[in-house]
Short mmCIF file of C-alpha atoms and ligand atoms in Angstrom, two decimals:
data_model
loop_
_atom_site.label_atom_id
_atom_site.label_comp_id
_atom_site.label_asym_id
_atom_site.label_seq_id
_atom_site.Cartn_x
_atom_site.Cartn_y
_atom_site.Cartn_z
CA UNK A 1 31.62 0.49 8.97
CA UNK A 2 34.26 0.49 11.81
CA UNK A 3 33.01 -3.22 12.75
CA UNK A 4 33.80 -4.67 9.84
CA UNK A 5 37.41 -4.26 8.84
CA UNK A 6 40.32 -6.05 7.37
CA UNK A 7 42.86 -7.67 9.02
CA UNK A 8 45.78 -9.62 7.19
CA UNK A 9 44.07 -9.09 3.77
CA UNK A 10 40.54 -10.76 5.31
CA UNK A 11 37.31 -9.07 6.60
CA UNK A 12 36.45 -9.33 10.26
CA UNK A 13 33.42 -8.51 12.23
CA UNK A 14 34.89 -6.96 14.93
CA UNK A 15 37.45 -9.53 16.04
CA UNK A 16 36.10 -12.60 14.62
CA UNK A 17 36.92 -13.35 10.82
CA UNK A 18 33.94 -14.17 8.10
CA UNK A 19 36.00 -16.31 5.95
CA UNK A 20 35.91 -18.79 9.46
CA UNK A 21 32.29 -18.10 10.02
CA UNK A 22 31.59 -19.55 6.35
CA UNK A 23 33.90 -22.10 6.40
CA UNK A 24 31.69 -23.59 9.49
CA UNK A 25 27.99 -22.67 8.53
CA UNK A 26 28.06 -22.41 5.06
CA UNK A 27 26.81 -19.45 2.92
CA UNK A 28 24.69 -17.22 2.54
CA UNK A 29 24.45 -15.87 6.25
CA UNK A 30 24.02 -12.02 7.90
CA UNK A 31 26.34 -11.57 10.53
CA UNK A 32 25.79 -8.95 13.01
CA UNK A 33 28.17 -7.23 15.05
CA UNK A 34 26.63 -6.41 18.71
CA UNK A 35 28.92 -3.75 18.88
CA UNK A 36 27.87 -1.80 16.28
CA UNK A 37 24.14 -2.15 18.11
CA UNK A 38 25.56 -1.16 21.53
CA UNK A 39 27.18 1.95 20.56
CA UNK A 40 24.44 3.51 17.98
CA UNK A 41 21.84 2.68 20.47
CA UNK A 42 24.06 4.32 22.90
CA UNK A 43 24.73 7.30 21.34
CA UNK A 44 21.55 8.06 19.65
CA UNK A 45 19.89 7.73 23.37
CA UNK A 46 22.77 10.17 24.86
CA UNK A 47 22.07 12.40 22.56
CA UNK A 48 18.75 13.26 24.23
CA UNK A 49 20.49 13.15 27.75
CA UNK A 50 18.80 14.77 30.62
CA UNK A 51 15.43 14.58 28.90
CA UNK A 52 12.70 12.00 29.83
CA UNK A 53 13.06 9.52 26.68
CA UNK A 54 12.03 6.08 25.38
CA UNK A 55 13.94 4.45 22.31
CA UNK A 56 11.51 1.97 20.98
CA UNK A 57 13.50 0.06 17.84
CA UNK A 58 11.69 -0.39 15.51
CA UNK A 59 11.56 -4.37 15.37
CA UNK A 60 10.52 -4.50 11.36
CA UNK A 61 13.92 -3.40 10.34
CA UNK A 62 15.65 -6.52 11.85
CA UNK A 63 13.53 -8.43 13.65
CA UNK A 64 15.72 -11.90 15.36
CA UNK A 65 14.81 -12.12 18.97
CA UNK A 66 18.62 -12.30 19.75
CA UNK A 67 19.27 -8.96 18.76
CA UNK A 68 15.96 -7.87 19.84
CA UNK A 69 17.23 -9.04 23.61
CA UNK A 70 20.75 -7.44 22.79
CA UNK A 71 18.69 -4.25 22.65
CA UNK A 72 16.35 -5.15 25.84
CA UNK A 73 19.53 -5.27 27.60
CA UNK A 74 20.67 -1.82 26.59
CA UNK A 75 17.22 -0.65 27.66
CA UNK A 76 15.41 -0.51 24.54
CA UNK A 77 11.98 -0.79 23.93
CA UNK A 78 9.81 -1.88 20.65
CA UNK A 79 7.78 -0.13 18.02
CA UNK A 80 5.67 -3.19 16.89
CA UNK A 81 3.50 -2.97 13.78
CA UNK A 82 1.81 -6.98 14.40
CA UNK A 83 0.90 -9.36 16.51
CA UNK A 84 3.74 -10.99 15.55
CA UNK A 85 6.44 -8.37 16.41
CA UNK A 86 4.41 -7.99 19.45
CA UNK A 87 5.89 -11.87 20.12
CA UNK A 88 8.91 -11.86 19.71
CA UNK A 89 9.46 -8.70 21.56
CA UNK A 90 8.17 -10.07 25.03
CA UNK A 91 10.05 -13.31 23.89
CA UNK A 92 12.94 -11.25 23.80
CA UNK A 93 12.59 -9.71 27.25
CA UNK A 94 11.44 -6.21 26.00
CA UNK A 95 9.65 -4.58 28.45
CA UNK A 96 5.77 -4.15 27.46
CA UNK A 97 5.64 -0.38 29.05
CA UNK A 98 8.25 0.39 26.60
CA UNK A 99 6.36 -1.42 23.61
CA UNK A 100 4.43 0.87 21.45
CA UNK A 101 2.03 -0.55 18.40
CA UNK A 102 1.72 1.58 15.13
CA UNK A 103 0.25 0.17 12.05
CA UNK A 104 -2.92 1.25 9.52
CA UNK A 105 -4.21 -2.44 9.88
CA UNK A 106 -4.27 -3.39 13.98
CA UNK A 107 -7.24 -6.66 13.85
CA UNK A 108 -8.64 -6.95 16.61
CA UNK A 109 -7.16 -10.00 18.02
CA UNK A 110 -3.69 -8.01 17.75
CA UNK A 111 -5.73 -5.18 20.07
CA UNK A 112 -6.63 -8.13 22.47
CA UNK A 113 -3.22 -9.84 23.17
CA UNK A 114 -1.34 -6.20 23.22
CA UNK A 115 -3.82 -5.19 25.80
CA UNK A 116 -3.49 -8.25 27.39
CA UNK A 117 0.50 -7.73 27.36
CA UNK A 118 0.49 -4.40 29.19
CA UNK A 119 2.13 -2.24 26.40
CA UNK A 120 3.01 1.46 26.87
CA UNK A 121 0.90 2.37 23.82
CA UNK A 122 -1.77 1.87 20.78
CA UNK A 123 -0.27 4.56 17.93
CA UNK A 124 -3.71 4.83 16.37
CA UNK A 125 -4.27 5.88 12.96
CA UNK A 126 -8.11 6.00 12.07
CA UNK A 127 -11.30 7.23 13.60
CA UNK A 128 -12.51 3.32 12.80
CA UNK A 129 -9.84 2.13 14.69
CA UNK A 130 -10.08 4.54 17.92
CA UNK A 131 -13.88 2.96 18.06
CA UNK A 132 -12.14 -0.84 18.03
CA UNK A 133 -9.64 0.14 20.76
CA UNK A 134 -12.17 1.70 22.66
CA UNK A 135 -14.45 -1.47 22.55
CA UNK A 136 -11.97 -4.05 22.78
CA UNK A 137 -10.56 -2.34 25.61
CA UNK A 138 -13.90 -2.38 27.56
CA UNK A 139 -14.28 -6.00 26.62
CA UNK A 140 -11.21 -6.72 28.47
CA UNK A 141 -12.07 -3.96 31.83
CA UNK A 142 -9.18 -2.25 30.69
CA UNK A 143 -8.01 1.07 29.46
CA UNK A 144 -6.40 1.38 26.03
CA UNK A 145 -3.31 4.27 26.16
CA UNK A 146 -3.49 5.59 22.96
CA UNK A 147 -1.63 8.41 20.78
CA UNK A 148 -3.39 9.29 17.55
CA UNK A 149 -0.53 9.24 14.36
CA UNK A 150 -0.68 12.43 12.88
CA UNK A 151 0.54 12.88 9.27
CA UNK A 152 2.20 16.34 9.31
CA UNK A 153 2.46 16.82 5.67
CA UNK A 154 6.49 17.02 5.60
CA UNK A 155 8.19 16.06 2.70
CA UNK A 156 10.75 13.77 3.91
CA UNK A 157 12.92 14.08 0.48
CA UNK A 158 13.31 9.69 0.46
CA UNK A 159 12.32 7.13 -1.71
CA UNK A 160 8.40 7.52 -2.28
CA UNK A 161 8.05 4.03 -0.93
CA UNK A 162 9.74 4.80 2.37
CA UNK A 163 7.93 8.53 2.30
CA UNK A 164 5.19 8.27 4.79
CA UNK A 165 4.19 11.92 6.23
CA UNK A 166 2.47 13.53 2.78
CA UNK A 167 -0.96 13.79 2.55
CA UNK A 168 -1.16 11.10 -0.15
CA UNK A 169 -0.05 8.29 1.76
CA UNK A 170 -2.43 5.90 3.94
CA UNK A 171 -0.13 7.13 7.34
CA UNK A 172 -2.19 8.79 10.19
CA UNK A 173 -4.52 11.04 10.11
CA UNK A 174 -4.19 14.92 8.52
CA UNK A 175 -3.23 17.63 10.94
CA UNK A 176 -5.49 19.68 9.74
CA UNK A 177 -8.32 17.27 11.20
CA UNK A 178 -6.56 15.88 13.90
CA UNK A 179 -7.79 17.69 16.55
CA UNK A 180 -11.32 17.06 16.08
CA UNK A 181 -10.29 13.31 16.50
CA UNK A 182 -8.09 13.67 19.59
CA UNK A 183 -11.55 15.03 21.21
CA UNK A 184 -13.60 12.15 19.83
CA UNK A 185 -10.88 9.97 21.22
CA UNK A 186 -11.12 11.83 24.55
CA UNK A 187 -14.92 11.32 25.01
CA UNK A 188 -14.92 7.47 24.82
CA UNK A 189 -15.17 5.19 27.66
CA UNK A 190 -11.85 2.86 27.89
CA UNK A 191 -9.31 5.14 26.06
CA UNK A 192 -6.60 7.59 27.59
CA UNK A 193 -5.58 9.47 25.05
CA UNK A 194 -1.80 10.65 25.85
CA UNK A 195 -0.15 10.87 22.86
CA UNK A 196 0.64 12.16 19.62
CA UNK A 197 2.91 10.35 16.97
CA UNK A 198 3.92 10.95 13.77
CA UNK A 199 6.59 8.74 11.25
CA UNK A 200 6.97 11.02 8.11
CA UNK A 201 9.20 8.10 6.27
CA UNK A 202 12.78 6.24 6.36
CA UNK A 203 16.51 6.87 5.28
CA UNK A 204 16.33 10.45 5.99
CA UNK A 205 19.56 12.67 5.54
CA UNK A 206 18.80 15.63 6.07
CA UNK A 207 17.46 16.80 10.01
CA UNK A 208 14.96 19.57 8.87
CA UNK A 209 11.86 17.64 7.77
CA UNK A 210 12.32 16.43 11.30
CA UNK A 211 12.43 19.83 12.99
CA UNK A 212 9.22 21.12 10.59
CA UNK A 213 7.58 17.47 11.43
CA UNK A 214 8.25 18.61 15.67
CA UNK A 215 7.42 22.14 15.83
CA UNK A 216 3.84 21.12 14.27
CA UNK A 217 3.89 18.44 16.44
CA UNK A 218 4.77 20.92 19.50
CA UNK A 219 2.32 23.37 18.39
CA UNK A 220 -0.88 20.58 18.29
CA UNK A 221 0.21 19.63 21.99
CA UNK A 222 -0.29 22.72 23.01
CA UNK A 223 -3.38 23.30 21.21
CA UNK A 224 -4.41 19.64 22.68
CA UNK A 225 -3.76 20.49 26.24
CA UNK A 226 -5.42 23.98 25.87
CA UNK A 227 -8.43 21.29 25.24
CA UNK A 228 -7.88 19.58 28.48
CA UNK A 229 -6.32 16.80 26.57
CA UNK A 230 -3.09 15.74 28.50
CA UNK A 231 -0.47 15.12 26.24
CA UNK A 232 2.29 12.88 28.30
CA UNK A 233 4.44 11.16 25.15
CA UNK A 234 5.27 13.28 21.96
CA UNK A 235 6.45 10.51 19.87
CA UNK A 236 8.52 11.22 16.64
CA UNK A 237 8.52 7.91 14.85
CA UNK A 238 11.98 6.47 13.58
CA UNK A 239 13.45 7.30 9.85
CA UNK A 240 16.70 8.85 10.47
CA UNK A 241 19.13 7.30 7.75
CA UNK A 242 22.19 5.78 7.39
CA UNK A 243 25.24 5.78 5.09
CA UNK A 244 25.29 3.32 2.25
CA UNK A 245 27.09 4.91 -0.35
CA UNK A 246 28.16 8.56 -0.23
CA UNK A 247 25.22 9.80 1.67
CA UNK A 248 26.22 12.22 4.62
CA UNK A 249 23.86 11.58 7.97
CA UNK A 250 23.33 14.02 10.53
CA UNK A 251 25.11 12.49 13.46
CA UNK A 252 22.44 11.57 16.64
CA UNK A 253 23.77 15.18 18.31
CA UNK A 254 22.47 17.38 15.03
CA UNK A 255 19.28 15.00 15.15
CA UNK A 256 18.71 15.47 18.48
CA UNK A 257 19.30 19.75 18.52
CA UNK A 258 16.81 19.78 15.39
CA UNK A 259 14.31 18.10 17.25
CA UNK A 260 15.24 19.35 20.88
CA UNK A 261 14.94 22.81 19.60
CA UNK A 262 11.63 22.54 18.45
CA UNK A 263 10.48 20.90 21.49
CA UNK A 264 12.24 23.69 23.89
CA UNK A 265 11.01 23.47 27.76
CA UNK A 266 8.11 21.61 26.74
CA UNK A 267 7.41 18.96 29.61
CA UNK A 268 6.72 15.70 27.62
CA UNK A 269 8.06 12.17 27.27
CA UNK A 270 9.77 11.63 24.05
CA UNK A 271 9.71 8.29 21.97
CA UNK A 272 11.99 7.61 19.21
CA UNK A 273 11.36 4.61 16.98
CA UNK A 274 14.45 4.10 14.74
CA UNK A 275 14.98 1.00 12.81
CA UNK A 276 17.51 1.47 9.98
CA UNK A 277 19.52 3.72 11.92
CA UNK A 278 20.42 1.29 14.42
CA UNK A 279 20.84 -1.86 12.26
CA UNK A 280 21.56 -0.94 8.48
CA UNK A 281 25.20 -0.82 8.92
CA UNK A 282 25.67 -3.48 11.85
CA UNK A 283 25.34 -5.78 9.34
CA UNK A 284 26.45 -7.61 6.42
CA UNK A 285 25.69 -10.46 4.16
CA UNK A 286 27.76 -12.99 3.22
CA UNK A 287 27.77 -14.50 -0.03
CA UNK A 288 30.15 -17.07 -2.08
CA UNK A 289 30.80 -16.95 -5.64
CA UNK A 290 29.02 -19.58 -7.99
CA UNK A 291 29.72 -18.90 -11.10
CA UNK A 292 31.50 -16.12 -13.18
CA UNK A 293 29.52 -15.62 -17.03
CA UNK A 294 30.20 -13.04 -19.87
CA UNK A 295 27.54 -12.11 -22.07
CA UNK A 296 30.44 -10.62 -24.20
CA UNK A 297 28.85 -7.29 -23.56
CA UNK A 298 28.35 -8.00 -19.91
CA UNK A 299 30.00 -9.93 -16.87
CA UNK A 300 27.79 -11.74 -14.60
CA UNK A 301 28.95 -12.92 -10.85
CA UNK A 302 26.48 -15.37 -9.76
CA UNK A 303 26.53 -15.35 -6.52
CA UNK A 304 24.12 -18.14 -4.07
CA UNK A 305 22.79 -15.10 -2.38
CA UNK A 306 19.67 -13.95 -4.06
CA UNK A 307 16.88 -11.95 -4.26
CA UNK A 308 14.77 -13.84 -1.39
CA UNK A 309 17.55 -13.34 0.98
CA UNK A 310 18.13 -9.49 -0.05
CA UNK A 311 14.78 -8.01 -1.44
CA UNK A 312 16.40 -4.29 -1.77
CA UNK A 313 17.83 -4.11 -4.61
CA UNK A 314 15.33 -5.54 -6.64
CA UNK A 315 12.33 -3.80 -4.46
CA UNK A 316 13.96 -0.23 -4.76
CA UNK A 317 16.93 -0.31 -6.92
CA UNK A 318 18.88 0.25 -3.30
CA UNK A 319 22.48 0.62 -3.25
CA UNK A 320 24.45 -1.58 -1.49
CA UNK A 321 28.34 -1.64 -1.11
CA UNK A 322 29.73 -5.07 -2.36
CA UNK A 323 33.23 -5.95 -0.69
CA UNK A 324 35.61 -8.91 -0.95
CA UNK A 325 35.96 -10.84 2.08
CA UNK A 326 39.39 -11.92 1.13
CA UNK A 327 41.21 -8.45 0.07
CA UNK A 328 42.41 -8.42 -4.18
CA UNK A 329 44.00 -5.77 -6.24
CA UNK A 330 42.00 -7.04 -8.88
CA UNK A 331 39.03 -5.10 -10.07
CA UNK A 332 35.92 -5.66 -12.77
CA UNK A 333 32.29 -4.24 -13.71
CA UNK A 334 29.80 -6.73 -13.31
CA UNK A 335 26.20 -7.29 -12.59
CA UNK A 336 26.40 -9.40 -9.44
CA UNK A 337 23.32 -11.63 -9.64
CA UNK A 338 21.48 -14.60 -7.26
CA UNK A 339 20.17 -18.01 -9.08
CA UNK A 340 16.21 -16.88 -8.58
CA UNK A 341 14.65 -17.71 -12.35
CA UNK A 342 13.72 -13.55 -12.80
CA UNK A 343 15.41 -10.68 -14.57
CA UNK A 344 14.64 -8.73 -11.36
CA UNK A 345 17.11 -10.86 -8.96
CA UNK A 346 20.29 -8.87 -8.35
CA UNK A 347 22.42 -7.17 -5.84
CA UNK A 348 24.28 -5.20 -8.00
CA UNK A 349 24.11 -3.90 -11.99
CA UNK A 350 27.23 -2.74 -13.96
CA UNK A 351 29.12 -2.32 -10.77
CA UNK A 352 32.62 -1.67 -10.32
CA UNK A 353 34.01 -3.89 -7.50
CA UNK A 354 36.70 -6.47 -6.45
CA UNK A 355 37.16 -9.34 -8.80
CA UNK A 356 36.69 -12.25 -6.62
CA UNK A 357 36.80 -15.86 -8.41
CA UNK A 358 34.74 -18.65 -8.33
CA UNK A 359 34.13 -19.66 -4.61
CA UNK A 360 35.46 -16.87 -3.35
CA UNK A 361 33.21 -14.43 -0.82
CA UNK A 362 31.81 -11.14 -1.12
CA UNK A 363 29.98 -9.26 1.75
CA UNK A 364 26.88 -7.09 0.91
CA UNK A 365 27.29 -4.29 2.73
CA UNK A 366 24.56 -2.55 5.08
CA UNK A 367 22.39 -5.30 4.60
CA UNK A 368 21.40 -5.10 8.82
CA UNK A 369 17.70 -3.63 7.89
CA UNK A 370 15.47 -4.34 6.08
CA UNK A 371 17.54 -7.35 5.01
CA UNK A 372 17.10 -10.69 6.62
CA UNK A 373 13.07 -9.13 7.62
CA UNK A 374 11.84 -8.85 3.87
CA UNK A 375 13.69 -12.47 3.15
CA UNK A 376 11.09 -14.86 1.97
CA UNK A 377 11.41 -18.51 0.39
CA UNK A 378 10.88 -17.78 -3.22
CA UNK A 379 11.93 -20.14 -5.31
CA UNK A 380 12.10 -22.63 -2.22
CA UNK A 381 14.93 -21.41 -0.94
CA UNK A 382 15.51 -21.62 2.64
CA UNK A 383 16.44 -18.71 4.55
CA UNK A 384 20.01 -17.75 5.36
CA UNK A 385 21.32 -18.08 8.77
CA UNK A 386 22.05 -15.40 11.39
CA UNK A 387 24.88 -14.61 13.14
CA UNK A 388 25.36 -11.96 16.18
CA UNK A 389 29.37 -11.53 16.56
CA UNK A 390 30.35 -10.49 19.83
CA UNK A 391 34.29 -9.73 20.18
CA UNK A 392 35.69 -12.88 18.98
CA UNK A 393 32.81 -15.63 18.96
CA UNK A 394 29.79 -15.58 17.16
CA UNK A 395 26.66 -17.17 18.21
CA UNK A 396 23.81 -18.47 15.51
CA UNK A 397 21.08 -16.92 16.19
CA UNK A 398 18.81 -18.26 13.72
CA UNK A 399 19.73 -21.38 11.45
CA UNK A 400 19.96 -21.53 8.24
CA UNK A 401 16.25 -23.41 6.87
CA UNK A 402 16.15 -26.48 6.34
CA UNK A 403 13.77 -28.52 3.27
CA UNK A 404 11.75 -29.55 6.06
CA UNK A 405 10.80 -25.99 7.43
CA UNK A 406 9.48 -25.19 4.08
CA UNK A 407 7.01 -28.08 3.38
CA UNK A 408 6.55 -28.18 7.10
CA UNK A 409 3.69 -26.42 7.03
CA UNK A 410 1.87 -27.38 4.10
CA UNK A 411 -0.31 -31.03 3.36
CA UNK A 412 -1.29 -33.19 0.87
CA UNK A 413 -5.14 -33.34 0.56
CA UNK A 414 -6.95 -36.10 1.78
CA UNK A 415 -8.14 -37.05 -2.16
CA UNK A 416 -4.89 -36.94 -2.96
CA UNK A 417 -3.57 -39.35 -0.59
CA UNK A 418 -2.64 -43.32 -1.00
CA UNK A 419 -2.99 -42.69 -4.63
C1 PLP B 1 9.17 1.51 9.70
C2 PLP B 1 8.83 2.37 10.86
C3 PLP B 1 9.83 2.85 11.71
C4 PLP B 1 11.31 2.64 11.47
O1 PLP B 1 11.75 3.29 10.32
P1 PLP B 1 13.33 3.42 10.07
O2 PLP B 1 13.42 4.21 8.82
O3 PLP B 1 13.86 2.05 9.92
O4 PLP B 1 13.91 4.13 11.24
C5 PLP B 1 9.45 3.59 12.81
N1 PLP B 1 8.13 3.83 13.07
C6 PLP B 1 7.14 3.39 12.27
C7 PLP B 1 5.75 3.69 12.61
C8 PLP B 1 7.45 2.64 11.14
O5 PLP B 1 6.48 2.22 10.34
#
């Protein structure tokens, strides 16, 4: 967490304080540091130096088209998993032959405008689905670039929500049948079939599911090509974790020798598609203190950061490290909690952390994915604001909601009117 660090007793994002930030927008807000993207995009793409590569980020994780052009400017490309990513990506300047579409659930309109956009790649993950490409693709005279998603039956050792590679989830298609569809994909009309790609789950520690997940991978592209079948991308999905409490992560060096290793002097493109990796810990979210409340058997810090704007916690008990923004000796155990009417709505539970008093600030630490993308309006809250840091300014990149954005969309019905 090197971009965010005290100085004179107050947190910064790299040289711009948060205490100022909130004085002048108001809180909650995640604040970003560009930084922190620059340098782990950086060195996770060195890592693979002097070997044809694409890093796609994975645009779910943190999705604001200002950090999405932050990362078209450091040459990253998109893993998209809607239309809607699909958006915002070109929005953001993203290149479309670095734009690669995963997902169990592609309609076909989403087929239509990413064909229509030129992207690198369909990551398909059905036999049903290699028939819509196909025939969408035709509709439109062109030819679909596909890679079929192959579930390699790894454990990943992660949360079984974020575990994506085992037989029992609805990811890709089995390895053991895999190669029966790569031929069916083969024979149709409107498809070149280049790829293979497999995502075995998220917030990995550990590099050897990834090494087991690439020498299948290796082995089927060689098997594949033996076919005829000219494997160009071997794609390796995203999932490589981060740090949010005492976990230790392979640096982007071991991660890249487990999977270089596997892959040896094969000649193949490789795609990466990490998400968390690259924006868990360039981020934080701010939050001010409401209210303080003892149970007498428990202390509650109600906080005006809730649920909606962190789903985490409450979604998969997920750690995340709660700091003061203005440094205190003072310590307590608390349950730090949001004002959303259900038991469910917290960031923390019996948590030992800085004792920070009513209006005071805490920031929720590694909130960068997964954070601000799973925010909804429960409750009608509007959504917290964003902020990208860079050096000393920061720039909003999306305002906070307003009452108007949330009954924007919505009408009275006509029977209901001049009543
Ligand atoms: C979610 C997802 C990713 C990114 O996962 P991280 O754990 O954030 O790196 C990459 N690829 C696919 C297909 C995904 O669904």
């Amino acid at each position: 967490m090197d971009y965010f660090t005290y100085q004179n007793g107050t947190m910064y994002c790299e040289d711009t304080s948060l205490e100022q930030i909130a004085s002048e927008i108001g809180t909650p807000f995640y604040v970003y540091s560009a930084k922190s993207f620059t340098d782990s995009f950086n060195t996770f793409s060195n890592a693979f130096e002097g070997r044809e590569r694409i890093i796609c980020f994975a645009v779910k994780s943190c999705p604001n088209i200002g950090i999405l052009s932050l990362l078209a400017s450091l040459g990253a490309g998109a893993d998209i998993v809607s239309g809607g990513e699909l958006d915002r990506a070109l929005k953001a300047g993203i290149n479309p032959q670095k734009i690669v579409f995963a997902g169990v659930g592609k309609t076909r309109q989403e087929i239509h405008e990413a064909l229509e956009a030129g992207i690198l790649m369909f990551n398909a993950e059905s036999e049903q689905e290699l028939d819509v490409l196909n025939d969408e693709a035709r509709k439109l005279g062109k030819r679909a670039k596909i890679a079929i998603r192959v579930n390699p039956n790894v454990d990943p050792k992660t949360h079984p929500y974020i575990s994506t590679g085992l037989k029992k989830n609805k990811f890709g298609i089995s390895v053991e049948t895999v190669r029966e569809q790569f031929r069916y994909a083969a024979g149709l009309d409107s498809l070149d079939v280049e790829g293979v790609h497999c995502h075995i789950g998220s917030q990995l520690t550990d590099v050897s599911p990834f090494a087991d997940a690439a020498k299948i991978m290796v082995s089927l592209i060689k098997d594949l090509r033996a076919d005829g079948i000219n494997i160009k991308y071997l794609d390796m999905g995203g999932g490589l974790g981060i740090t949010y409490k005492d976990e230790t992560v392979p640096k982007h060096e071991d991660y890249a020798k487990a999977i270089l290793d596997a892959v040896g002097d094969l000649d193949i493109t490789l795609i990466f598609e990490p998400g968390r990796n690259l924006s868990g810990n360039a981020g934080v979210l701010v939050t001010r203190v409401l209210y303080t409340k003892d149970s007498g058997t428990k202390h509650f810090k109600v906080v005006d950061a809730a649920m909606n704007d962190l789903a985490r916690p409450s979604l998969y008990d997920a750690y995340h490290g709660i700091k003061p923004v203005y440094e205190t000796e003072n310590r307590i155990t608390c349950d730090v909690v949001g004002p959303i009417c259900e038991t469910g709505d917290f960031l923390a539970r019996d948590r030992d952390i800085a004792d920070v008093p009513v209006d005071g600030l805490y920031a929720v630490l590694s909130a960068g994915a997964y954070g601000m993308s799973m925010a909804s309006n429960y409750n009608s809250r509007p959504r917290a604001a964003e902020v990208l840091v860079s050096g000393g300014k920061y720039y909003i990149i999306r305002r906070r909601e307003t009452y108007a954005d949330l009954t924007g969309p919505e009408s009275v019905p006509a029977f209901l009117r001049n009543r």
